[in-house]
CSV table of C-alpha atoms and ligand atoms in Angstrom, one decimal:
chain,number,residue,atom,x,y,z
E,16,UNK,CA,98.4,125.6,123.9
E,17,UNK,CA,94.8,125.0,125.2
E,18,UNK,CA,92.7,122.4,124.0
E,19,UNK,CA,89.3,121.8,123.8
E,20,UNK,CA,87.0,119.4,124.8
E,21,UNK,CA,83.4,118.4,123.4
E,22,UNK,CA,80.9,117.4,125.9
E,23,UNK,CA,77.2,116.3,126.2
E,24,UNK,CA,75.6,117.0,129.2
E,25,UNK,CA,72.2,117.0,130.5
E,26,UNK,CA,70.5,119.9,129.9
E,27,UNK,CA,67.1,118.9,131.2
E,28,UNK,CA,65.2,116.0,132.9
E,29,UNK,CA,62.9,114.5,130.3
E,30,UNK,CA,59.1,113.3,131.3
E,31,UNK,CA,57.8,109.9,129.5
E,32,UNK,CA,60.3,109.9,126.8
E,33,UNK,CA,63.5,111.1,126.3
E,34,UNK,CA,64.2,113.6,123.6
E,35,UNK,CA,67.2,115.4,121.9
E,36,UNK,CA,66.4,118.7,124.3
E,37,UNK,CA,66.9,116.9,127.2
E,38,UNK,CA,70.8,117.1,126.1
E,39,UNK,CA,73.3,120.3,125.2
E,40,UNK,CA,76.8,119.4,123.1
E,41,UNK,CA,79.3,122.2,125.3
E,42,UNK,CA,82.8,123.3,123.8
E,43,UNK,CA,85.1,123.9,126.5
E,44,UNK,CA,88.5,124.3,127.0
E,45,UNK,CA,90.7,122.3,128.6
E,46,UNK,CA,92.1,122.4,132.4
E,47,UNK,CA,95.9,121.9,132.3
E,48,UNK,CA,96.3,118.4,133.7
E,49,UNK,CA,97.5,118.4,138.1
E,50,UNK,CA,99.5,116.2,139.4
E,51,UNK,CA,98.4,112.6,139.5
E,52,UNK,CA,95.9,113.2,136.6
E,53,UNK,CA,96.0,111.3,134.0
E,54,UNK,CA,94.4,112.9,130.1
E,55,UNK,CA,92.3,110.5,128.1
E,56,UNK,CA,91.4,110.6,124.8
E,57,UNK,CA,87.9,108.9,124.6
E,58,UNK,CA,87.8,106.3,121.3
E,59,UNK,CA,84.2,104.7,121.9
E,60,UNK,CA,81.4,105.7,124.2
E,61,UNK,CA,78.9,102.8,125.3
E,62,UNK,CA,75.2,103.9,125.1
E,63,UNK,CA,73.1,101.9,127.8
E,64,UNK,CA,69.7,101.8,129.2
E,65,UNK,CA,70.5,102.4,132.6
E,66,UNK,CA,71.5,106.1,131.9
E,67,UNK,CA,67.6,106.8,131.7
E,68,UNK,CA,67.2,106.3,135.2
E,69,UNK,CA,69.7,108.6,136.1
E,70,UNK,CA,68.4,111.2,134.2
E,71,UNK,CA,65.4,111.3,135.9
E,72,UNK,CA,64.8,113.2,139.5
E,73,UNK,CA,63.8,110.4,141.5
E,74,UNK,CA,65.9,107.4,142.9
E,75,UNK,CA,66.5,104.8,140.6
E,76,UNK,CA,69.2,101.9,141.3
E,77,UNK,CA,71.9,104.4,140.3
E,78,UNK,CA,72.0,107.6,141.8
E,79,UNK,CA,70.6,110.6,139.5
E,80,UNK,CA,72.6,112.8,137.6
E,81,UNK,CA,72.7,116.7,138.2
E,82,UNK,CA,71.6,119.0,135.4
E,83,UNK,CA,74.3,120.2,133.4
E,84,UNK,CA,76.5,117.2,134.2
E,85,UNK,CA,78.5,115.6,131.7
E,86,UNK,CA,76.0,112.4,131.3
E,87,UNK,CA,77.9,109.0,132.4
E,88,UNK,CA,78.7,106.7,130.2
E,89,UNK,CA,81.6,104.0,130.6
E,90,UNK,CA,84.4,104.7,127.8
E,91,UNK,CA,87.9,103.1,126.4
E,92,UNK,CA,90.6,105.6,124.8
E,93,UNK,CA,94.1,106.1,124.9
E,94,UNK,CA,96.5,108.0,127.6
E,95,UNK,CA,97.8,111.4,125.8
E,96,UNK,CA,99.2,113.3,129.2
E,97,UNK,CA,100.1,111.3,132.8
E,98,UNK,CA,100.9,112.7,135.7
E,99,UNK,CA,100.3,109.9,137.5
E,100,UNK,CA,102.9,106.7,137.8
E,101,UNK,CA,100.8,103.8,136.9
E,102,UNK,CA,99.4,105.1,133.4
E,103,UNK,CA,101.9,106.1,130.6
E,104,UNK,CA,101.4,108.1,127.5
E,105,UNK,CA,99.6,105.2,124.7
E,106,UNK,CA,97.9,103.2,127.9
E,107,UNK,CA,94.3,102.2,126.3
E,108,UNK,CA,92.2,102.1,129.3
E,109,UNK,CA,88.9,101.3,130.2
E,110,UNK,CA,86.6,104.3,132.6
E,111,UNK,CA,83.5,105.8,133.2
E,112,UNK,CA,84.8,109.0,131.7
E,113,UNK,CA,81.3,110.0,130.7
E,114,UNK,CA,80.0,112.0,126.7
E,115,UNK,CA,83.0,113.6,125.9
E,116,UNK,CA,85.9,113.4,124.1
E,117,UNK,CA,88.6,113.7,126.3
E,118,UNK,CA,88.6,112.5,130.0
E,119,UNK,CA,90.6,113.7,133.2
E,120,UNK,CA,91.0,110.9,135.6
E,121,UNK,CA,92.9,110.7,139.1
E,122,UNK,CA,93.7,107.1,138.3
E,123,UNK,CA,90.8,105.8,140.2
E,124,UNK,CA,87.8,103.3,138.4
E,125,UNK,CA,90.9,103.7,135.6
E,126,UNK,CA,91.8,100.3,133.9
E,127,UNK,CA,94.2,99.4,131.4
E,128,UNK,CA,93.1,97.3,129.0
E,129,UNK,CA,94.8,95.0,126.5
E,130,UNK,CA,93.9,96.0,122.5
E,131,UNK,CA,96.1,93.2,121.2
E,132,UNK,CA,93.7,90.1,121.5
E,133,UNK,CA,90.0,91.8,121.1
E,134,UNK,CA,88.7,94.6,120.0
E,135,UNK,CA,88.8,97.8,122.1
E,136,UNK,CA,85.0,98.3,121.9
E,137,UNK,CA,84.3,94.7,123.0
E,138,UNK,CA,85.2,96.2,126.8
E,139,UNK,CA,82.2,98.1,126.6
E,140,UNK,CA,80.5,95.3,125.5
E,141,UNK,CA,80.4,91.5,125.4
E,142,UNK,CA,83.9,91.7,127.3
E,143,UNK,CA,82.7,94.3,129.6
E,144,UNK,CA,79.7,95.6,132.2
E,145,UNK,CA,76.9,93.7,129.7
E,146,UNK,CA,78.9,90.3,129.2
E,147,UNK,CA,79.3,90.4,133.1
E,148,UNK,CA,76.0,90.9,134.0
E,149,UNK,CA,74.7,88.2,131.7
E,150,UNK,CA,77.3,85.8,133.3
E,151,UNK,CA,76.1,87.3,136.8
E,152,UNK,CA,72.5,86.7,135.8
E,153,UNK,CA,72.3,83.7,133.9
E,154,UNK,CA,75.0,81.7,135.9
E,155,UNK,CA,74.8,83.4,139.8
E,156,UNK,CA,71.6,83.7,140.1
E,157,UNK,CA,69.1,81.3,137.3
E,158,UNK,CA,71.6,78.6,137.4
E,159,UNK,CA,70.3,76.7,134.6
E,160,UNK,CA,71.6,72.6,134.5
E,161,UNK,CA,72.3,70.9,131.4
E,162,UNK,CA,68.8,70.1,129.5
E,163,UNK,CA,66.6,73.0,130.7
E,164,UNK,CA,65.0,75.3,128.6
E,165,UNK,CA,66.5,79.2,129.4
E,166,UNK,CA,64.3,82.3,128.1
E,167,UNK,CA,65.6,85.7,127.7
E,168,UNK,CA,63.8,88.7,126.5
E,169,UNK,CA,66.3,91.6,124.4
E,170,UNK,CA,67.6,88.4,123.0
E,171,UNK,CA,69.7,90.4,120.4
E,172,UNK,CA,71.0,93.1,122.7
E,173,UNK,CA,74.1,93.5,124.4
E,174,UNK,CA,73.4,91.5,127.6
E,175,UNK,CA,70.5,89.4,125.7
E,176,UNK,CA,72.7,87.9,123.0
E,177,UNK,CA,75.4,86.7,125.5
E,178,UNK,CA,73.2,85.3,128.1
E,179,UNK,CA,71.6,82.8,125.0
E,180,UNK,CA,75.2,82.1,123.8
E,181,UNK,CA,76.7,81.0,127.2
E,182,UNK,CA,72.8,78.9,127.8
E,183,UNK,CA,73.8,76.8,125.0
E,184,UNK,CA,77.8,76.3,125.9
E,185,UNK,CA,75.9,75.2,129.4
E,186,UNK,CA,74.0,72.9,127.5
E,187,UNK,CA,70.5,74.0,127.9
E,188,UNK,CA,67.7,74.6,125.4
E,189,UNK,CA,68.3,78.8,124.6
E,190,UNK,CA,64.9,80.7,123.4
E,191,UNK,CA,65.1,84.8,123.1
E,192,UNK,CA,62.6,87.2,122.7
E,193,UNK,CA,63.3,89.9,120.3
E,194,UNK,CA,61.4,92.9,118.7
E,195,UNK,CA,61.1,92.1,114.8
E,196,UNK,CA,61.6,89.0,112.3
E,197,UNK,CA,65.4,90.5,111.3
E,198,UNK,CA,66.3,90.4,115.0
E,199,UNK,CA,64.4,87.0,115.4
E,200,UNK,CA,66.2,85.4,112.3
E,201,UNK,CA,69.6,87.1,113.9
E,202,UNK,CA,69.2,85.2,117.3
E,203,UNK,CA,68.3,82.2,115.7
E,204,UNK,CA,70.7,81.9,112.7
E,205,UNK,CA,73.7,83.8,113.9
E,206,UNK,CA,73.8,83.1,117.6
E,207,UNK,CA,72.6,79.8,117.6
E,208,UNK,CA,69.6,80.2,119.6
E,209,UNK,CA,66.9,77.3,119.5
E,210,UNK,CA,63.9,79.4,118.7
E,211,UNK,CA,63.4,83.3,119.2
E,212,UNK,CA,59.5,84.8,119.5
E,213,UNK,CA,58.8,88.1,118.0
E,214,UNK,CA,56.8,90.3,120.2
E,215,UNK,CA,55.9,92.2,117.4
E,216,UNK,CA,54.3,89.8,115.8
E,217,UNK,CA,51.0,90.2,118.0
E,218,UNK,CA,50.4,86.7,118.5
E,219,UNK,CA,52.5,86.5,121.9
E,220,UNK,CA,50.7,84.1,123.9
E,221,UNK,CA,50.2,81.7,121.3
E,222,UNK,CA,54.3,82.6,120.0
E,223,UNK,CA,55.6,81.9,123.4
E,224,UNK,CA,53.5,78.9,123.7
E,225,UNK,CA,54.9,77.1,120.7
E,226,UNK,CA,58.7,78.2,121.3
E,227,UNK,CA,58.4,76.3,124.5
E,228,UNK,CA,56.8,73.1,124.9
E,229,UNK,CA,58.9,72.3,127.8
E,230,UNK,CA,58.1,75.2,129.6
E,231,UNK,CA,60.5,77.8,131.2
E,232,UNK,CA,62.9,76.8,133.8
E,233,UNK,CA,65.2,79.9,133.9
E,234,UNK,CA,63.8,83.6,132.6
E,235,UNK,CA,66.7,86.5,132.1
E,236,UNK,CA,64.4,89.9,132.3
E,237,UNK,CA,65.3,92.2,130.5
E,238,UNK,CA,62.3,94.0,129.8
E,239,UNK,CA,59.3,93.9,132.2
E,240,UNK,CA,55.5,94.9,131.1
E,241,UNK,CA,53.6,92.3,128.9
E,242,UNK,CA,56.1,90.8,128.0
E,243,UNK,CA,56.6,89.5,131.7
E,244,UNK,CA,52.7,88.8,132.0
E,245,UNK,CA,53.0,86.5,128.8
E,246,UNK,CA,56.2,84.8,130.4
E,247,UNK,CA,54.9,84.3,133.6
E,248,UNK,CA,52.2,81.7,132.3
E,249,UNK,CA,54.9,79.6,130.8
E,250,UNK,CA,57.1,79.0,134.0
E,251,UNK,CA,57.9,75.3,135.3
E,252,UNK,CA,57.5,74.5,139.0
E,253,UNK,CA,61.0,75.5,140.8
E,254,UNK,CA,61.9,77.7,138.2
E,255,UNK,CA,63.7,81.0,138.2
E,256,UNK,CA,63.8,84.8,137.0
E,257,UNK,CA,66.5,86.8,136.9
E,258,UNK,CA,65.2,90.7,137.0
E,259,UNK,CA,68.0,92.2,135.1
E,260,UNK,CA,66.0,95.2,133.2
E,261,UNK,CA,62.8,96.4,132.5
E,262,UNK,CA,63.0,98.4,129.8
E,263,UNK,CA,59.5,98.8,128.5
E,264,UNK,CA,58.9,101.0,131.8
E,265,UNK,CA,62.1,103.2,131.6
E,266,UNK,CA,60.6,105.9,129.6
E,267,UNK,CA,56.7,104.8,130.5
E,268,UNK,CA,54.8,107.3,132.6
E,269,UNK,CA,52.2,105.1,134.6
E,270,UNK,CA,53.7,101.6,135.4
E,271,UNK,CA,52.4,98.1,134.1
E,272,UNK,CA,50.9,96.4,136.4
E,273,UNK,CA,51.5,92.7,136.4
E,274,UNK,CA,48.4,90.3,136.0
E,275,UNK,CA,49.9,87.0,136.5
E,276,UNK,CA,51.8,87.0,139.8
E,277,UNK,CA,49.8,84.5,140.9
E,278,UNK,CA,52.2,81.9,138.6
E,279,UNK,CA,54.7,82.7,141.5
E,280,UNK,CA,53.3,81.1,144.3
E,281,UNK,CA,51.5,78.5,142.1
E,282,UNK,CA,55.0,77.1,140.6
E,283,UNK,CA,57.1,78.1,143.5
E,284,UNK,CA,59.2,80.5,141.3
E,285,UNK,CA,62.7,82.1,142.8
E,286,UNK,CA,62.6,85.5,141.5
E,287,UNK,CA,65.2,88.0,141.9
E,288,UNK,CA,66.9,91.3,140.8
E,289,UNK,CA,70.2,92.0,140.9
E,290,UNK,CA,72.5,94.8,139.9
E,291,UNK,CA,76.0,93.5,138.3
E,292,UNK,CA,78.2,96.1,140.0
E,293,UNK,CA,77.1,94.7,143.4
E,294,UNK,CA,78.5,91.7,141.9
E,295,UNK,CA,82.3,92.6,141.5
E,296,UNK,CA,83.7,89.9,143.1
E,297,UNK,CA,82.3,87.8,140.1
E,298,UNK,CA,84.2,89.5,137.8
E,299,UNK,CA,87.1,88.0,137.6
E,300,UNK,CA,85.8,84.7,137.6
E,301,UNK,CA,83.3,85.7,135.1
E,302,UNK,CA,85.7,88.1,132.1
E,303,UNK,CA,88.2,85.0,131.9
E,304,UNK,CA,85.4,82.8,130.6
E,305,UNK,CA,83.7,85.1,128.5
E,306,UNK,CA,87.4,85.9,126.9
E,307,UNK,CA,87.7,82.5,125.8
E,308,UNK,CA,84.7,82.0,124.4
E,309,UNK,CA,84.8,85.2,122.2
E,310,UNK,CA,88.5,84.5,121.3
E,311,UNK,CA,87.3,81.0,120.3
E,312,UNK,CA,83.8,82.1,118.3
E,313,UNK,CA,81.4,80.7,121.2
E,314,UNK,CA,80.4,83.5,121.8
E,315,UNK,CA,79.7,86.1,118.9
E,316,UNK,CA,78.2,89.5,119.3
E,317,UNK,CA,77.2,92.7,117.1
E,318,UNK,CA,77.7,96.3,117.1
E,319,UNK,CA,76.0,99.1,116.0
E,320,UNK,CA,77.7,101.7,115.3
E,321,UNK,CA,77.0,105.9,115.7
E,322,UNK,CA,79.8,108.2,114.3
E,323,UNK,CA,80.7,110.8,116.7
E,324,UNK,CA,79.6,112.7,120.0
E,325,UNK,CA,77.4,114.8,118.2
E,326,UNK,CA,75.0,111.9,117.4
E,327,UNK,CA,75.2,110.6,120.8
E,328,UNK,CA,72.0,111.7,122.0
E,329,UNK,CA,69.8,110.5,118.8
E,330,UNK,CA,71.8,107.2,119.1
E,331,UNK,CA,70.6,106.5,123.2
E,332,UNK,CA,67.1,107.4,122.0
E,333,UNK,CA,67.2,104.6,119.5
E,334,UNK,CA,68.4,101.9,122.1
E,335,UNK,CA,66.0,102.8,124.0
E,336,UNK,CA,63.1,102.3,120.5
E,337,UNK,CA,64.9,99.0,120.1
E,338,UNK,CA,67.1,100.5,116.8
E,339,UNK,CA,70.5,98.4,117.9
E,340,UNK,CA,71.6,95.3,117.3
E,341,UNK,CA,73.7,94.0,119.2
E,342,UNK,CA,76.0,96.2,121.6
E,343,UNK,CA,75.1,100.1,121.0
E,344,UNK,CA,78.2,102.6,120.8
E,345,UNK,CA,79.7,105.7,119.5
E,346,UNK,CA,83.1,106.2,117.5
E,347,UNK,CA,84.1,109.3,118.9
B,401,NAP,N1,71.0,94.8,136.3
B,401,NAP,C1,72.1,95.2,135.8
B,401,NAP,O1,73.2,95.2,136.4
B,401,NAP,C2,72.1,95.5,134.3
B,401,NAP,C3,73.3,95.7,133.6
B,401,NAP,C4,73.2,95.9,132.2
B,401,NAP,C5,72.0,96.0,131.6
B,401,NAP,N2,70.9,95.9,132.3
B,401,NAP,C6,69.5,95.8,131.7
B,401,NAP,O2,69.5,94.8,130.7
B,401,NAP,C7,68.6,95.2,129.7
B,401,NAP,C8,69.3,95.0,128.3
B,401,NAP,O3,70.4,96.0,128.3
B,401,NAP,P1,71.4,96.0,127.1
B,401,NAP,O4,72.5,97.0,127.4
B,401,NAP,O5,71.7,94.7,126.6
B,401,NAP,O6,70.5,96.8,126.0
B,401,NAP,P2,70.1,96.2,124.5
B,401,NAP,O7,69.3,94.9,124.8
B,401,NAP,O8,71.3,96.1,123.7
B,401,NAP,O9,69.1,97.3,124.0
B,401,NAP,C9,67.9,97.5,124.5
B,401,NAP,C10,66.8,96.6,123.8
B,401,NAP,O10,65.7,96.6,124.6
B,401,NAP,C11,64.6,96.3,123.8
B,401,NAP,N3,63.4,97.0,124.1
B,401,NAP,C12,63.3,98.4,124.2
B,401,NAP,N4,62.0,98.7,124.5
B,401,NAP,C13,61.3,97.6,124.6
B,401,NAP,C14,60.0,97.2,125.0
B,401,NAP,N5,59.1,98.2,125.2
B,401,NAP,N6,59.6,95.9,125.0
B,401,NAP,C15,60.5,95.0,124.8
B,401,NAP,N7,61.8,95.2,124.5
B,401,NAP,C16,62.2,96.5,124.4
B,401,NAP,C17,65.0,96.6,122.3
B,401,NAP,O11,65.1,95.4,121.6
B,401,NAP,P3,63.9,94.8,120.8
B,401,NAP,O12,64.0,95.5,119.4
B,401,NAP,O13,64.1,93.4,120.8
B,401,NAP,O14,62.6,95.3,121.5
B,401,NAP,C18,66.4,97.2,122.5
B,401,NAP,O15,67.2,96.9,121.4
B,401,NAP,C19,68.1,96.6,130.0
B,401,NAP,O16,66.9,96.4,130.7
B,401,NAP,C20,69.1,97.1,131.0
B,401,NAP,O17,68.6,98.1,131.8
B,401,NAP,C21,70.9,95.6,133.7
């Protein structure tokens, strides 16, 4: 019997913002499954803001993705056909099997994971590529000792609300930046933050200023622009930025330019960018932690939740508006 498959893929590469044209929903059937080919059935999709980039024409960090291509997009499900030896019928595994609902895999960039402890979602999330790359970030590259103050901006997103978390098991003072009072009061009273600025408040300066009396020793960016600008008159001498995202310019058609790079040579500031899957030999230093902290409530994190493929496409649009909390996915 052939069976079908649902897919998104990109129909067309947006300009400035992304939009619900820029993506078709395909039925198709089926191929029957080779040799050494192993049938997933996806269970969650994980929406994430690097996928604009690759949507667009030119280079970004990732390498694009062609027009009518299944968009990428790292997934857990469950093994329903093998033909390979290492994965058996029931396997829940862990891929980059992309907006569908089923996946065919040759095994490779294929992990099993285990369902019994956590959550299978939390793989694509605080146990997975975003809880790496704020243990990459924070921990490999700011290095923040016991008593310093750590910013981070997207303090209630996926990678945001874990690099706070594991700033206050490190002992420092945590501070987020986050769009809204609801995400503020989130950061603050749920994850334990010290103090959280809302951006939206239109006081940023002034916001920042207050939050941080001692100044900024380490800064996790998530999200470039102003937001950077406001930041960048707050750093300590010897302090460092991570340049994890920048956000604010993913979908922007003219680039901010920066007024206050000046603070960099003034306070000596270490400022780098990094990209967690150049990082993979962290990993397993870095997932063992971060399970035991989640397994023991040190580390808590969100989901929002989208029902089904179909809403796959409105659901990246509102990551990228800031309409998550917390780690943003699809129940497929
Ligand atoms: N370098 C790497 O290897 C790597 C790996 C993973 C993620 N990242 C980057 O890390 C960042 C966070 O990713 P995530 O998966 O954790 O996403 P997320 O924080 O869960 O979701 C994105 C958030 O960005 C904020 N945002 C959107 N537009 C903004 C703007 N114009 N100004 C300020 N904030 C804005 C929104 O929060 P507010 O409502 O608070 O604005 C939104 O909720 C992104 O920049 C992403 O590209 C980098």
């Amino acid at each position: 019997m052939t069976m079908e498959n649902q897919r998104i893929v990109l129909a067309s590469r947006p300009e400035g913002w992304v939009t619900l044209e820029n993506f078709r929903l395909e039925k198709i059937a089926l191929p029957r499954l080779q040799d050494g080919g192993v049938l997933v059935k996806n269970l969650w999709l994980s929406l994430d803001p690097y996928m604009r980039g690759r949507m667009n024409e030119g280079k970004s960090y990732a390498a694009k993705q062609e027009i009518g291509e299944v968009m990428i997009g790292g997934t857990v499900g469950e093994v329903v056909e093998s033909r390979h030896p290492k994965f058996a019928k029931g396997d829940k595994v862990l891929g980059m099997l992309g907006w569908q609902q089923y996946g065919i895999s040759d095994g490779k960039g294929l992990n099993k994971v285990d369902a019994s402890r956590v959550p299978l979602s939390a793989y694509l999330g605080v146990l997975g590529m975003p809880g790496v790359t704020a243990w990459v970030g924070l921990l490999d590259i700011c290095q923040p000792k016991a008593g310093e103050t750590v910013l981070v901006s997207a303090a209630s997103g996926a990678v945001g609300s874990a690099v706070g978390q594991i700033a206050k098991l490190k002992g420092c003072r945590a501070v987020g930046i986050a769009g809204g009072k609801a995400k503020c009061d989130y950061v603050v009273d749920e994850l334990g933050f010290d103090a959280c600025v809302d951006y939206k408040a239109g006081r940023l300066n002034d916001d920042l200023k207050a939050a941080l009396p001692d100044g900024v020793d380490c800064y996790f960016e998530n999200v470039g622009g102003e937001i950077l600008d406001a930041v960048l008159r707050r750093m300590n001498a010897f302090s460092r930025i991570a340049v994890c995202g920048l956000i604010s310019q993913y979908n922007a058609t003219e680039p901010y330019g920066v007024k206050t790079l000046q603070s960099i040579l003034t306070n000596r500031i270490r400022m780098q960018g990094f990209i967690v899957s150049d990082r993979m030999e962290l990993w397993p230093k870095a997932l063992p932690e971060l399970v035991g902290w989640v397994a023991s409530g040190r580390i808590k994190y969100r989901e929002t939740i989208a029902q089904g493929l179909q809403n796959a496409p409105k659901a990246f649009i509102g990551l990228l508006k800031g309409e998550n909390l917390g780690k943003q996915l699809v129940k497929l």
